[in-house]
């Protein structure tokens, strides 16, 4: 069990370093970070030497999702956070 935890820690550390380097590369190329990260993720999926890593859903839900939501909420300009001026026509909650 300890070997698996060590492997998971090393993988997370490597991913963190790659993400930091990718953000720097995205800044130099003047493209959004997400584009570079998606391309790197797709490229990593085709490397046969990389081991398959299974991340428990709890780790994603409690470790990755809250910082992402906080960042999106903190850096979203208020005009973009407003609801759409017209309601969705297929919404079951719209008032008739």
Short mmCIF file of N, CA and C in Angstrom, two decimals:
data_model
loop_
_atom_site.label_atom_id
_atom_site.label_comp_id
_atom_site.label_asym_id
_atom_site.label_seq_id
_atom_site.Cartn_x
_atom_site.Cartn_y
_atom_site.Cartn_z
N UNK A 1 0.82 -1.19 0.00
CA UNK A 1 0.00 0.00 0.00
C UNK A 1 0.87 1.26 0.00
N UNK A 2 1.99 1.22 0.73
CA UNK A 2 2.85 2.39 0.80
C UNK A 2 3.50 2.68 -0.54
N UNK A 3 3.79 1.63 -1.30
CA UNK A 3 4.40 1.83 -2.62
C UNK A 3 3.42 2.57 -3.53
N UNK A 4 2.16 2.21 -3.48
CA UNK A 4 1.13 2.86 -4.30
C UNK A 4 0.98 4.33 -3.90
N UNK A 5 1.02 4.63 -2.61
CA UNK A 5 0.92 6.01 -2.15
C UNK A 5 2.14 6.82 -2.58
N UNK A 6 3.32 6.21 -2.52
CA UNK A 6 4.53 6.90 -2.98
C UNK A 6 4.45 7.18 -4.47
N UNK A 7 3.97 6.23 -5.22
CA UNK A 7 3.83 6.40 -6.67
C UNK A 7 2.84 7.51 -6.98
N UNK A 8 1.74 7.53 -6.26
CA UNK A 8 0.73 8.56 -6.46
C UNK A 8 1.29 9.94 -6.13
N UNK A 9 2.07 10.05 -5.07
CA UNK A 9 2.68 11.32 -4.69
C UNK A 9 3.65 11.80 -5.77
N UNK A 10 4.46 10.89 -6.30
CA UNK A 10 5.42 11.26 -7.35
C UNK A 10 4.70 11.71 -8.61
N UNK A 11 3.61 11.03 -8.95
CA UNK A 11 2.84 11.41 -10.13
C UNK A 11 2.23 12.79 -9.92
N UNK A 12 1.65 13.06 -8.76
CA UNK A 12 1.07 14.38 -8.49
C UNK A 12 2.13 15.47 -8.51
N UNK A 13 3.31 15.17 -7.99
CA UNK A 13 4.40 16.13 -8.01
C UNK A 13 4.83 16.42 -9.45
N UNK A 14 4.94 15.38 -10.26
CA UNK A 14 5.32 15.56 -11.66
C UNK A 14 4.26 16.35 -12.41
N UNK A 15 2.99 16.08 -12.14
CA UNK A 15 1.91 16.82 -12.79
C UNK A 15 1.96 18.29 -12.38
N UNK A 16 2.23 18.57 -11.12
CA UNK A 16 2.31 19.96 -10.67
C UNK A 16 3.44 20.70 -11.38
N UNK A 17 4.58 20.05 -11.55
CA UNK A 17 5.71 20.69 -12.24
C UNK A 17 5.36 20.92 -13.70
N UNK A 18 4.73 19.94 -14.34
CA UNK A 18 4.35 20.09 -15.75
C UNK A 18 3.33 21.21 -15.91
N UNK A 19 2.39 21.32 -14.99
CA UNK A 19 1.38 22.38 -15.07
C UNK A 19 2.04 23.75 -14.95
N UNK A 20 2.97 23.90 -14.03
CA UNK A 20 3.67 25.18 -13.89
C UNK A 20 4.47 25.52 -15.14
N UNK A 21 5.15 24.54 -15.70
CA UNK A 21 5.91 24.79 -16.93
C UNK A 21 4.97 25.10 -18.09
N UNK A 22 3.83 24.42 -18.15
CA UNK A 22 2.87 24.66 -19.24
C UNK A 22 2.27 26.05 -19.13
N UNK A 23 2.02 26.51 -17.91
CA UNK A 23 1.49 27.87 -17.75
C UNK A 23 2.51 28.90 -18.21
N UNK A 24 3.79 28.67 -17.92
CA UNK A 24 4.82 29.57 -18.41
C UNK A 24 4.92 29.56 -19.92
N UNK A 25 4.81 28.37 -20.50
CA UNK A 25 4.84 28.25 -21.96
C UNK A 25 3.63 28.94 -22.59
N UNK A 26 2.48 28.80 -21.98
CA UNK A 26 1.27 29.44 -22.50
C UNK A 26 1.41 30.96 -22.44
N UNK A 27 2.04 31.47 -21.40
CA UNK A 27 2.26 32.90 -21.31
C UNK A 27 3.19 33.41 -22.40
N UNK A 28 4.23 32.63 -22.69
CA UNK A 28 5.16 33.03 -23.73
C UNK A 28 4.52 32.97 -25.11
N UNK A 29 3.66 31.96 -25.32
CA UNK A 29 2.99 31.81 -26.62
C UNK A 29 1.76 32.70 -26.75
N UNK A 30 1.34 33.29 -25.64
CA UNK A 30 0.14 34.15 -25.59
C UNK A 30 -1.12 33.40 -26.03
N UNK A 31 -1.26 32.20 -25.48
CA UNK A 31 -2.46 31.40 -25.67
C UNK A 31 -3.01 31.07 -24.28
N UNK A 32 -4.30 30.75 -24.18
CA UNK A 32 -4.85 30.38 -22.87
C UNK A 32 -4.16 29.14 -22.29
N UNK A 33 -4.05 29.12 -20.98
CA UNK A 33 -3.41 27.99 -20.29
C UNK A 33 -4.11 26.68 -20.62
N UNK A 34 -5.42 26.72 -20.70
CA UNK A 34 -6.19 25.50 -20.89
C UNK A 34 -5.83 24.81 -22.21
N UNK A 35 -5.53 25.58 -23.23
CA UNK A 35 -5.18 24.97 -24.52
C UNK A 35 -3.89 24.17 -24.41
N UNK A 36 -2.89 24.75 -23.79
CA UNK A 36 -1.62 24.06 -23.63
C UNK A 36 -1.78 22.84 -22.74
N UNK A 37 -2.55 22.97 -21.67
CA UNK A 37 -2.74 21.84 -20.76
C UNK A 37 -3.50 20.70 -21.42
N UNK A 38 -4.51 21.02 -22.21
CA UNK A 38 -5.26 19.96 -22.92
C UNK A 38 -4.37 19.27 -23.92
N UNK A 39 -3.58 20.03 -24.67
CA UNK A 39 -2.68 19.41 -25.64
C UNK A 39 -1.64 18.52 -24.96
N UNK A 40 -1.11 18.96 -23.82
CA UNK A 40 -0.16 18.12 -23.09
C UNK A 40 -0.83 16.86 -22.54
N UNK A 41 -2.05 17.01 -22.06
CA UNK A 41 -2.78 15.84 -21.57
C UNK A 41 -3.06 14.83 -22.67
N UNK A 42 -3.43 15.34 -23.84
CA UNK A 42 -3.66 14.44 -24.96
C UNK A 42 -2.37 13.74 -25.38
N UNK A 43 -1.27 14.48 -25.40
CA UNK A 43 0.01 13.88 -25.75
C UNK A 43 0.42 12.83 -24.72
N UNK A 44 0.18 13.11 -23.45
CA UNK A 44 0.54 12.14 -22.39
C UNK A 44 -0.28 10.87 -22.50
N UNK A 45 -1.49 10.99 -23.01
CA UNK A 45 -2.33 9.80 -23.16
C UNK A 45 -1.81 8.83 -24.20
N UNK A 46 -0.99 9.31 -25.12
CA UNK A 46 -0.46 8.44 -26.18
C UNK A 46 0.92 7.88 -25.86
N UNK A 47 1.49 8.23 -24.72
CA UNK A 47 2.81 7.71 -24.35
C UNK A 47 2.62 6.36 -23.68
N UNK A 48 3.07 5.28 -24.32
CA UNK A 48 2.84 3.95 -23.74
C UNK A 48 3.67 3.67 -22.49
N UNK A 49 4.76 4.38 -22.28
CA UNK A 49 5.61 4.12 -21.13
C UNK A 49 5.04 4.68 -19.83
N UNK A 50 4.08 5.60 -19.93
CA UNK A 50 3.49 6.17 -18.71
C UNK A 50 2.55 5.15 -18.07
N UNK A 51 2.67 4.97 -16.77
CA UNK A 51 1.79 4.01 -16.10
C UNK A 51 0.38 4.57 -15.96
N UNK A 52 -0.58 3.69 -15.92
CA UNK A 52 -1.96 4.10 -15.70
C UNK A 52 -2.12 4.45 -14.23
N UNK A 53 -2.66 5.61 -13.97
CA UNK A 53 -2.85 6.07 -12.59
C UNK A 53 -4.34 6.23 -12.38
N UNK A 54 -4.84 5.60 -11.34
CA UNK A 54 -6.25 5.72 -10.99
C UNK A 54 -6.35 6.66 -9.79
N UNK A 55 -7.05 7.76 -9.99
CA UNK A 55 -7.23 8.74 -8.92
C UNK A 55 -8.62 8.55 -8.33
N UNK A 56 -8.71 8.37 -7.03
CA UNK A 56 -10.04 8.21 -6.43
C UNK A 56 -10.89 9.46 -6.64
N UNK A 57 -12.19 9.27 -6.86
CA UNK A 57 -13.06 10.42 -7.09
C UNK A 57 -13.07 11.41 -5.93
N UNK A 58 -12.84 10.93 -4.71
CA UNK A 58 -12.82 11.82 -3.55
C UNK A 58 -11.67 12.83 -3.64
N UNK A 59 -10.55 12.38 -4.19
CA UNK A 59 -9.39 13.27 -4.32
C UNK A 59 -9.73 14.40 -5.30
N UNK A 60 -10.38 14.05 -6.40
CA UNK A 60 -10.75 15.07 -7.38
C UNK A 60 -11.80 16.00 -6.78
N UNK A 61 -12.80 15.43 -6.13
CA UNK A 61 -13.89 16.23 -5.59
C UNK A 61 -13.44 17.16 -4.47
N UNK A 62 -12.58 16.68 -3.60
CA UNK A 62 -12.17 17.49 -2.45
C UNK A 62 -10.84 18.21 -2.65
N UNK A 63 -10.01 17.74 -3.58
CA UNK A 63 -8.69 18.33 -3.75
C UNK A 63 -8.55 19.26 -4.93
N UNK A 64 -9.25 18.97 -6.02
CA UNK A 64 -9.08 19.77 -7.23
C UNK A 64 -10.25 20.71 -7.50
N UNK A 65 -11.44 20.25 -7.26
CA UNK A 65 -12.62 21.04 -7.62
C UNK A 65 -12.76 22.33 -6.80
N UNK A 66 -12.61 22.33 -5.48
CA UNK A 66 -12.76 23.59 -4.73
C UNK A 66 -11.80 24.70 -5.16
N UNK A 67 -10.49 24.42 -5.35
CA UNK A 67 -9.63 25.51 -5.82
C UNK A 67 -10.01 26.03 -7.21
N UNK A 68 -10.44 25.14 -8.08
CA UNK A 68 -10.85 25.58 -9.42
C UNK A 68 -12.08 26.47 -9.34
N UNK A 69 -13.05 26.08 -8.55
CA UNK A 69 -14.26 26.89 -8.41
C UNK A 69 -13.95 28.22 -7.74
N UNK A 70 -13.10 28.21 -6.73
CA UNK A 70 -12.73 29.45 -6.06
C UNK A 70 -12.03 30.40 -7.03
N UNK A 71 -11.11 29.86 -7.79
CA UNK A 71 -10.39 30.69 -8.76
C UNK A 71 -11.35 31.28 -9.78
N UNK A 72 -12.25 30.46 -10.31
CA UNK A 72 -13.21 30.95 -11.30
C UNK A 72 -14.12 32.01 -10.69
N UNK A 73 -14.56 31.80 -9.47
CA UNK A 73 -15.45 32.77 -8.83
C UNK A 73 -14.73 34.07 -8.50
N UNK A 74 -13.49 33.97 -8.09
CA UNK A 74 -12.75 35.16 -7.68
C UNK A 74 -12.34 36.02 -8.87
N UNK A 75 -12.00 35.39 -9.98
CA UNK A 75 -11.50 36.13 -11.13
C UNK A 75 -12.52 36.35 -12.24
N UNK A 76 -13.76 36.00 -12.03
CA UNK A 76 -14.80 36.28 -13.02
C UNK A 76 -15.31 37.69 -12.82
N UNK A 77 -15.27 38.51 -13.87
CA UNK A 77 -15.78 39.88 -13.73
C UNK A 77 -17.29 39.87 -13.45
N UNK A 78 -17.76 40.78 -12.62
CA UNK A 78 -19.19 40.80 -12.28
C UNK A 78 -20.14 40.86 -13.49
N UNK A 79 -19.83 41.62 -14.55
CA UNK A 79 -20.76 41.61 -15.69
C UNK A 79 -20.91 40.23 -16.33
N UNK A 80 -19.86 39.43 -16.30
CA UNK A 80 -19.96 38.09 -16.89
C UNK A 80 -20.70 37.13 -15.97
N UNK A 81 -20.80 37.46 -14.69
CA UNK A 81 -21.47 36.57 -13.73
C UNK A 81 -22.97 36.80 -13.69
N UNK A 82 -23.45 37.88 -14.32
CA UNK A 82 -24.89 38.14 -14.32
C UNK A 82 -25.62 37.06 -15.09
N UNK A 83 -26.86 36.79 -14.73
CA UNK A 83 -27.63 35.81 -15.51
C UNK A 83 -27.97 36.38 -16.89
N UNK A 84 -28.31 35.50 -17.78
CA UNK A 84 -28.68 35.91 -19.13
C UNK A 84 -29.93 36.80 -19.07
N UNK A 85 -30.01 37.83 -19.93
CA UNK A 85 -31.16 38.74 -19.88
C UNK A 85 -32.47 38.08 -20.30
N UNK A 86 -32.39 37.02 -21.07
CA UNK A 86 -33.61 36.32 -21.48
C UNK A 86 -33.59 34.92 -20.90
N UNK A 87 -34.73 34.45 -20.41
CA UNK A 87 -34.76 33.10 -19.83
C UNK A 87 -34.67 32.04 -20.93
N UNK A 88 -34.22 30.90 -20.52
CA UNK A 88 -34.13 29.78 -21.43
C UNK A 88 -35.54 29.29 -21.73
N UNK A 89 -35.93 29.14 -22.99
CA UNK A 89 -37.32 28.77 -23.30
C UNK A 89 -37.68 27.37 -22.85
N UNK A 90 -36.71 26.48 -22.71
CA UNK A 90 -37.03 25.12 -22.32
C UNK A 90 -36.90 24.89 -20.82
N UNK A 91 -36.68 25.93 -20.06
CA UNK A 91 -36.48 25.80 -18.63
C UNK A 91 -37.80 25.45 -17.93
N UNK A 92 -37.80 24.42 -17.10
CA UNK A 92 -39.04 24.05 -16.41
C UNK A 92 -39.41 25.04 -15.29
N UNK A 93 -38.47 25.92 -14.91
CA UNK A 93 -38.73 26.85 -13.81
C UNK A 93 -39.14 28.25 -14.29
N UNK A 94 -39.24 28.45 -15.56
CA UNK A 94 -39.61 29.79 -16.02
C UNK A 94 -41.07 30.05 -15.72
N UNK A 95 -41.35 31.30 -15.45
CA UNK A 95 -42.72 31.66 -15.15
C UNK A 95 -43.47 31.93 -16.45
N UNK A 96 -44.69 31.46 -16.51
CA UNK A 96 -45.49 31.62 -17.74
C UNK A 96 -46.32 32.85 -17.68
#
